[in-house]
Coordinates of N, CA and C and ligand atoms in Angstrom, one line a residue:
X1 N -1.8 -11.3 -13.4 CA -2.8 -11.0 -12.3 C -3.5 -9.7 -12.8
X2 N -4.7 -10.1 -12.9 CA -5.7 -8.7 -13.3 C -5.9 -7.7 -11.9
X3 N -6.4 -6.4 -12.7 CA -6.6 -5.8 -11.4 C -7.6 -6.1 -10.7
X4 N -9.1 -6.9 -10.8 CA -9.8 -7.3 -9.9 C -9.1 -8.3 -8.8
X5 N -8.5 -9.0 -9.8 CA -8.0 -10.6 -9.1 C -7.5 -10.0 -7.9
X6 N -6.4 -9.0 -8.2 CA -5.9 -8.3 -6.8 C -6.7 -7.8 -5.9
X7 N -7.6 -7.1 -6.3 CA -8.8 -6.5 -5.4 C -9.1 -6.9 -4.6
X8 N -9.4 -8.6 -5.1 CA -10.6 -9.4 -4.4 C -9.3 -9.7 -2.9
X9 N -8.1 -10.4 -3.2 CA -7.0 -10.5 -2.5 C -7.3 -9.2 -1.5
X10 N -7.2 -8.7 -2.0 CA -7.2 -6.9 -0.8 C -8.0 -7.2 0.1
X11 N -9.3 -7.8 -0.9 CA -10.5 -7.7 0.3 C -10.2 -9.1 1.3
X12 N -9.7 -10.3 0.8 CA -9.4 -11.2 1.8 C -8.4 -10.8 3.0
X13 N -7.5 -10.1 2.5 CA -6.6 -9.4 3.3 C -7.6 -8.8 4.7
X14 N -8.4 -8.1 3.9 CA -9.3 -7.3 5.4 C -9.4 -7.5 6.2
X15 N -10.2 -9.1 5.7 CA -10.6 -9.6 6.9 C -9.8 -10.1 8.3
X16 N -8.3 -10.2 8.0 CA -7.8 -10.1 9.5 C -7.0 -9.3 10.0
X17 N -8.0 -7.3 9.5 CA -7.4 -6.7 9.9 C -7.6 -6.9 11.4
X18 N -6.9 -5.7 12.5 CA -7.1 -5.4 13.6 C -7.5 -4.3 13.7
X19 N -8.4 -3.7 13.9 CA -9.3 -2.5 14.4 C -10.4 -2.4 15.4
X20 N -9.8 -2.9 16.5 CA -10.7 -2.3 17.6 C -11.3 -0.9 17.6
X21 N -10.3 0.0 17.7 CA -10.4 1.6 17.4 C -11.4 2.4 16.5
X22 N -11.2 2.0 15.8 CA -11.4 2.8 14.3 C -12.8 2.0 13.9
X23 N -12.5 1.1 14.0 CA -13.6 -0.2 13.1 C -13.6 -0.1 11.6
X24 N -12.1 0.4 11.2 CA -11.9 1.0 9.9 C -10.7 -0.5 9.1
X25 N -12.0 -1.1 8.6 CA -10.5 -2.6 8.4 C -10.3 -2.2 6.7
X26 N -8.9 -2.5 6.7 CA -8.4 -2.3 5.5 C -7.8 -3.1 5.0
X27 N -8.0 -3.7 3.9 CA -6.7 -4.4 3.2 C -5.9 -4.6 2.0
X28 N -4.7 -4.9 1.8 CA -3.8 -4.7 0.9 C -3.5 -6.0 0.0
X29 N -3.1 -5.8 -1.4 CA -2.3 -6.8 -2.1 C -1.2 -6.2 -2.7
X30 N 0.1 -6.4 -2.5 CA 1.0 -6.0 -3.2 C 1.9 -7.1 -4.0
X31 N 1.8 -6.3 -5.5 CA 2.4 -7.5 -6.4 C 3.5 -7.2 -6.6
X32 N 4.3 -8.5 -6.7 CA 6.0 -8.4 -6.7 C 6.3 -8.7 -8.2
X33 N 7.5 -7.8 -8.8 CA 7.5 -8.2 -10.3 C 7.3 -9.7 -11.1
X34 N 7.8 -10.6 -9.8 CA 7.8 -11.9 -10.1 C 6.7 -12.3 -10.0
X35 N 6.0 -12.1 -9.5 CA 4.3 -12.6 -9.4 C 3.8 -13.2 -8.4
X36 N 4.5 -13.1 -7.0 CA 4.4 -13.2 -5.9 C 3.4 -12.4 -5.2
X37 N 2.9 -12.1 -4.7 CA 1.6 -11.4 -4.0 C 2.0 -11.6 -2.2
X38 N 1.5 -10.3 -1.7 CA 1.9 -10.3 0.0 C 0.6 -9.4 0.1
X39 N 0.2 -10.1 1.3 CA -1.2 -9.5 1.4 C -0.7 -8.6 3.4
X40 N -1.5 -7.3 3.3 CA -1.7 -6.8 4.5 C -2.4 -6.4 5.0
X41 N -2.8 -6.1 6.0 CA -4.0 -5.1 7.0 C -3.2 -4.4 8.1
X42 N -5.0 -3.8 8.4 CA -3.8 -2.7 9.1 C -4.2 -3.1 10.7
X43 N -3.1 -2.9 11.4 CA -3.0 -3.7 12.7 C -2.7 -2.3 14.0
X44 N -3.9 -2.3 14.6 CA -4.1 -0.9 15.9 C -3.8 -1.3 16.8
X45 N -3.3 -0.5 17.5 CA -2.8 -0.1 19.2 C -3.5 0.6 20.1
X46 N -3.9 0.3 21.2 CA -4.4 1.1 22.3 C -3.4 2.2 22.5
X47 N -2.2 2.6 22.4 CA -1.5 3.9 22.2 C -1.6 4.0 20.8
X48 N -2.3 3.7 20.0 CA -2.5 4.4 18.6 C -1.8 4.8 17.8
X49 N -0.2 5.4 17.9 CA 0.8 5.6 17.2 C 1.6 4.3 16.7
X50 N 1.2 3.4 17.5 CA 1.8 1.9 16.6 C 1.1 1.7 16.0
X51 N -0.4 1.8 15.3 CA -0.7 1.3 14.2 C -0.1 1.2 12.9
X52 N 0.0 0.2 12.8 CA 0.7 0.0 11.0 C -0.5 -0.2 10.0
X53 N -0.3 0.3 9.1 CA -1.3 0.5 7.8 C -1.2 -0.7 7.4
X54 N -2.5 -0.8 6.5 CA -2.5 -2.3 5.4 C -1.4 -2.3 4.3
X55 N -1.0 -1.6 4.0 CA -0.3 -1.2 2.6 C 1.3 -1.1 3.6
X56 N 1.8 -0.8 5.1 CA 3.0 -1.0 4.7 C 3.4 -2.1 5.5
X57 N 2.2 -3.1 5.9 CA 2.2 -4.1 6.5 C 3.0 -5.1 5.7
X58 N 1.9 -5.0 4.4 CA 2.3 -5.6 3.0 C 3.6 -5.3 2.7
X59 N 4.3 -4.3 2.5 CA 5.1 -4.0 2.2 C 6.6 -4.5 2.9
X60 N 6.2 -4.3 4.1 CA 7.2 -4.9 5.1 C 7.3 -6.2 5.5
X61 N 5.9 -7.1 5.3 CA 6.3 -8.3 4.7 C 7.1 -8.9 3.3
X62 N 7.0 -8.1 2.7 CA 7.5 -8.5 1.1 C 9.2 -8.1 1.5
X63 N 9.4 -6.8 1.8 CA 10.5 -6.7 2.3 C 11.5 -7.6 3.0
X64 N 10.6 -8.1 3.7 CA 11.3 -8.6 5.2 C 12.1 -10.2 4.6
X65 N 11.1 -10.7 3.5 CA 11.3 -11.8 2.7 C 12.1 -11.5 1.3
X66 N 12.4 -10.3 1.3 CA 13.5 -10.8 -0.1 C 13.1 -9.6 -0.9
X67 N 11.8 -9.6 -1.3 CA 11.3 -8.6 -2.4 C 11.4 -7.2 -1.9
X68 N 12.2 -6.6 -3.7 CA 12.5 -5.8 -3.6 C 11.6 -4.8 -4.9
X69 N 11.4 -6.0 -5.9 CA 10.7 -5.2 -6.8 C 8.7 -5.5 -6.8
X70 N 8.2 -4.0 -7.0 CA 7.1 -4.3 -7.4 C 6.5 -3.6 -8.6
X71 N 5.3 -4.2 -8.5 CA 4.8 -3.6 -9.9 C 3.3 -3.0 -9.6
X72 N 2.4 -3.3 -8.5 CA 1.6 -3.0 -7.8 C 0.7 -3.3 -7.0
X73 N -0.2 -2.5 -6.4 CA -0.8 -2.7 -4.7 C -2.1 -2.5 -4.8
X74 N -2.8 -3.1 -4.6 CA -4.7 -2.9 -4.3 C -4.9 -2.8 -2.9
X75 N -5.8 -1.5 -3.0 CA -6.3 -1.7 -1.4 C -7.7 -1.2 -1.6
X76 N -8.4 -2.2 0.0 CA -9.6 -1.5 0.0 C -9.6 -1.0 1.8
X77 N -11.0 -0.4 1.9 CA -11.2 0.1 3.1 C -12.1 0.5 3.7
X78 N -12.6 0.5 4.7 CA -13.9 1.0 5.3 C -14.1 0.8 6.0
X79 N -15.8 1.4 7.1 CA -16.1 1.1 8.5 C -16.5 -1.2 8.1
X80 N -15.9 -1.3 9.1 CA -16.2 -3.2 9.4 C -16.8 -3.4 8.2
X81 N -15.8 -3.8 7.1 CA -15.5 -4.4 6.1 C -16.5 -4.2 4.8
X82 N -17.0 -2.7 5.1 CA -18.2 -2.6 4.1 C -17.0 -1.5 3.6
X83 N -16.8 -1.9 1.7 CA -15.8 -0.9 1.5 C -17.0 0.2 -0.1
X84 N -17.8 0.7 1.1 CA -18.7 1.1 0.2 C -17.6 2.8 -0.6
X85 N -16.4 3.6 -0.1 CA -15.7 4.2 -0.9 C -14.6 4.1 -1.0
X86 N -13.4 5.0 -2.0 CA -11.9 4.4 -2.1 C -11.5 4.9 -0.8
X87 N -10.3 3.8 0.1 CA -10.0 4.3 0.6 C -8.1 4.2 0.2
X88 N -8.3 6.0 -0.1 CA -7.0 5.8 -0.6 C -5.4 5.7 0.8
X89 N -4.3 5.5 0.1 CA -2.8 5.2 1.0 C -2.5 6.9 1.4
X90 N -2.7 6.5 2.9 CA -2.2 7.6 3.8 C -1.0 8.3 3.4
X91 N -0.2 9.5 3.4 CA 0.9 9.8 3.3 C 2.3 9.3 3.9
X92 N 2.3 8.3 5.1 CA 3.2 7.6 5.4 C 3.6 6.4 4.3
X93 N 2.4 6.0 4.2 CA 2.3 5.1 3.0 C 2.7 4.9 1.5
X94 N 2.4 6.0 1.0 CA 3.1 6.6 0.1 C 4.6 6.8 -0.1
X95 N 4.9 7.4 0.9 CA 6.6 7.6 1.3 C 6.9 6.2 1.2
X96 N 6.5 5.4 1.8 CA 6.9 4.1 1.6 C 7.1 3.3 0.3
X97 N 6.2 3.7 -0.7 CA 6.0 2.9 -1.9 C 7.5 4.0 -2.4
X98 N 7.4 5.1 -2.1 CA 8.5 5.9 -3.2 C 10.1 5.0 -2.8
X99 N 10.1 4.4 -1.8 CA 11.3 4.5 -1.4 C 11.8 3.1 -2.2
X100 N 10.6 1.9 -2.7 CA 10.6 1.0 -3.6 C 9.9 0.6 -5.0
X101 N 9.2 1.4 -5.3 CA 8.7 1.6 -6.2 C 9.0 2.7 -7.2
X102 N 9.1 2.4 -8.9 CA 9.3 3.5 -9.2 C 7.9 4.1 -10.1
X103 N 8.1 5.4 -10.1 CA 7.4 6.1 -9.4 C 6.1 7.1 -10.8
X104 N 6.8 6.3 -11.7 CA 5.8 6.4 -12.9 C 5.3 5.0 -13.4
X105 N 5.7 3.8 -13.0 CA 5.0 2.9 -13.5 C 3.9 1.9 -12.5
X106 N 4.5 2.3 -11.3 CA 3.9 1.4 -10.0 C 2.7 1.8 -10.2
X107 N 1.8 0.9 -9.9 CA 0.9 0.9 -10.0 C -0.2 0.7 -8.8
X108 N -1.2 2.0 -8.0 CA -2.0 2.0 -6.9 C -3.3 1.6 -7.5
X109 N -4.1 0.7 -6.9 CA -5.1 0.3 -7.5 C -6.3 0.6 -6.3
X110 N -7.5 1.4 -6.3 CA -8.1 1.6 -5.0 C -9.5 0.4 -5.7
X111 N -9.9 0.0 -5.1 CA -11.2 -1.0 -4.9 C -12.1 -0.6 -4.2
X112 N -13.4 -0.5 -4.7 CA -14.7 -0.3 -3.7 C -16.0 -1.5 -4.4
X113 N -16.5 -1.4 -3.2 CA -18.0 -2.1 -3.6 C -18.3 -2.3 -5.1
X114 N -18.8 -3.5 -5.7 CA -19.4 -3.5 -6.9 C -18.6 -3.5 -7.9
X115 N -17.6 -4.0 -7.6 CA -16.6 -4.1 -8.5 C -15.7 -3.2 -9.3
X116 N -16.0 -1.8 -8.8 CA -15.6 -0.3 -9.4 C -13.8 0.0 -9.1
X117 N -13.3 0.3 -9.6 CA -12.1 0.1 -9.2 C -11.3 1.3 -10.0
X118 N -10.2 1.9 -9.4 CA -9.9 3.5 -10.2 C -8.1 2.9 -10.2
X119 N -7.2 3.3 -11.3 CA -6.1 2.9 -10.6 C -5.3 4.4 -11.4
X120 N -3.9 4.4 -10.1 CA -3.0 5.5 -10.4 C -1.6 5.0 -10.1
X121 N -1.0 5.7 -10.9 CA 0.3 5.9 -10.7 C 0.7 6.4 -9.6
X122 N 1.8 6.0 -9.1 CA 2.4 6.2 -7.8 C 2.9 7.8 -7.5
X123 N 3.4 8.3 -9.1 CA 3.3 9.8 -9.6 C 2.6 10.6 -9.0
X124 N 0.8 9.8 -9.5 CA 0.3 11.0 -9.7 C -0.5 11.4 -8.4
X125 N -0.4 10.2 -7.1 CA -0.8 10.3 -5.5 C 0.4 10.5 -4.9
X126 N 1.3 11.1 -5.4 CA 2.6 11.6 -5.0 C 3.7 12.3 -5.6
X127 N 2.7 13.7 -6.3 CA 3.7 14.7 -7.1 C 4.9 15.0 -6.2
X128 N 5.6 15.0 -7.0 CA 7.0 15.9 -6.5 C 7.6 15.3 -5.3
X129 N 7.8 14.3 -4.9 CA 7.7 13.4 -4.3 C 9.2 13.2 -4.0
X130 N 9.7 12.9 -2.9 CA 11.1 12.7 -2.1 C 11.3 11.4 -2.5
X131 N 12.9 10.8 -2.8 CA 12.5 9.3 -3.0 C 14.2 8.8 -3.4
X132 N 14.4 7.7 -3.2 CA 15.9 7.7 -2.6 C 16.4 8.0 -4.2
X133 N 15.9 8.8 -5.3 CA 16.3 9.7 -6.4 C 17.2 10.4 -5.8
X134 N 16.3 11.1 -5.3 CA 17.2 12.3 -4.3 C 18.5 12.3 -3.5
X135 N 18.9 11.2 -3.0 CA 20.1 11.1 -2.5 C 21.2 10.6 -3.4
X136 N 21.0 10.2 -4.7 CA 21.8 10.0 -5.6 C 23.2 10.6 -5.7
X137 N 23.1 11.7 -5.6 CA 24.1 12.6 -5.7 C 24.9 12.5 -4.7
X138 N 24.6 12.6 -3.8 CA 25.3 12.0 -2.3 C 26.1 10.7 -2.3
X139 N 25.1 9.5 -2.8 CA 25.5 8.6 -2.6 C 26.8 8.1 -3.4
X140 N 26.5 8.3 -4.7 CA 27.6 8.4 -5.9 C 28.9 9.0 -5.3
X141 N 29.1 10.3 -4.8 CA 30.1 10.6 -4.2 C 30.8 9.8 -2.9
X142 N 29.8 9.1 -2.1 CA 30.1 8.4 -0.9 C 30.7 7.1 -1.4
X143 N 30.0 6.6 -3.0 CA 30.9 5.2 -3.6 C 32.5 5.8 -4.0
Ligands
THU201 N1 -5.3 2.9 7.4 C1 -4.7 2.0 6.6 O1 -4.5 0.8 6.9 N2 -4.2 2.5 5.4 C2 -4.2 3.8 5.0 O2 -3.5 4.2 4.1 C3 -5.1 4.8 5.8 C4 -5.4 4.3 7.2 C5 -5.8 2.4 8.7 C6 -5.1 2.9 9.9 C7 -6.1 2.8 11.0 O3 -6.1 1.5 11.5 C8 -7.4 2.9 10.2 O4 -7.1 2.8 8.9 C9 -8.1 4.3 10.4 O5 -7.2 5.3 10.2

């Protein structure tokens, strides 16, 4: 899977984001090592703290189904489906990918208009980054 191919996926994703609110539709593709693909958007709330992102929509579908491993995620985003800049993964989001992705090879792919497309490491949109690394130590003693 090339990184446009994903893109384009992102952008079909969009389309059934939910954004009444915002008018800000987003969408996701995340690829599973196996070559599975789970597409997300992000889905708003009239109390507004239940919105779920496109990226952990995806994620939590892949999850919910089995996958554990990935290798990476395209998103796009903007006002009503014009994704004229990157819209990059919120900080919740983020946390999210650390907690299954690792964290120098995963791969964030952002998509905009015209085919332009920038991609990063999971690293480097999340220096220093908390990630169940960290509890190692703990855990090892708890086995
Ligand atoms: N949003 C996402 O779907 N992903 C992000 O990483 C940033 C924000 C959504 C949430 C909300 O529905 C809209 O964009 C505006 O914040």
């Amino acid at each position: 899977m090339t990184e446009p191919e994903l893109i384009e996926l992102a952008k079909k994703a969009a389309k059934n984001a939910y954004a009444p609110y915002s008018h800000h539709t987003v969408g996701a593709a995340l690829l599973c090592k196996n070559g599975k693909v789970f597409l997300g958007c992000n889905i708003e709330n009239a109390a507004y703290s239940p919105t779920n992102c496109a990226e952990r929509t995806a994620f939590f579908k892949a999850v919910s189904e089995g996958e554990r491993e990935f290798s990476a995620i395209a998103v796009v985003g903007g006002y009503e489906l014009d994704f004229k800049d990157y819209f990059a993964p919120c900080g919740v989001c983020r946390q999210v990918m650390a907690e299954f992705c690792d964290m120098s090879t995963f791969k964030v792919i952002l998509g905009k208009n015209g085919g332009e497309f920038k991609t990063f490491t999971l690293e480097e949109i999340l220096p220093f980054g908390f990630s169940p690394q960290n509890l190692k130590d703990r855990t090892e003693k708890d086995a």
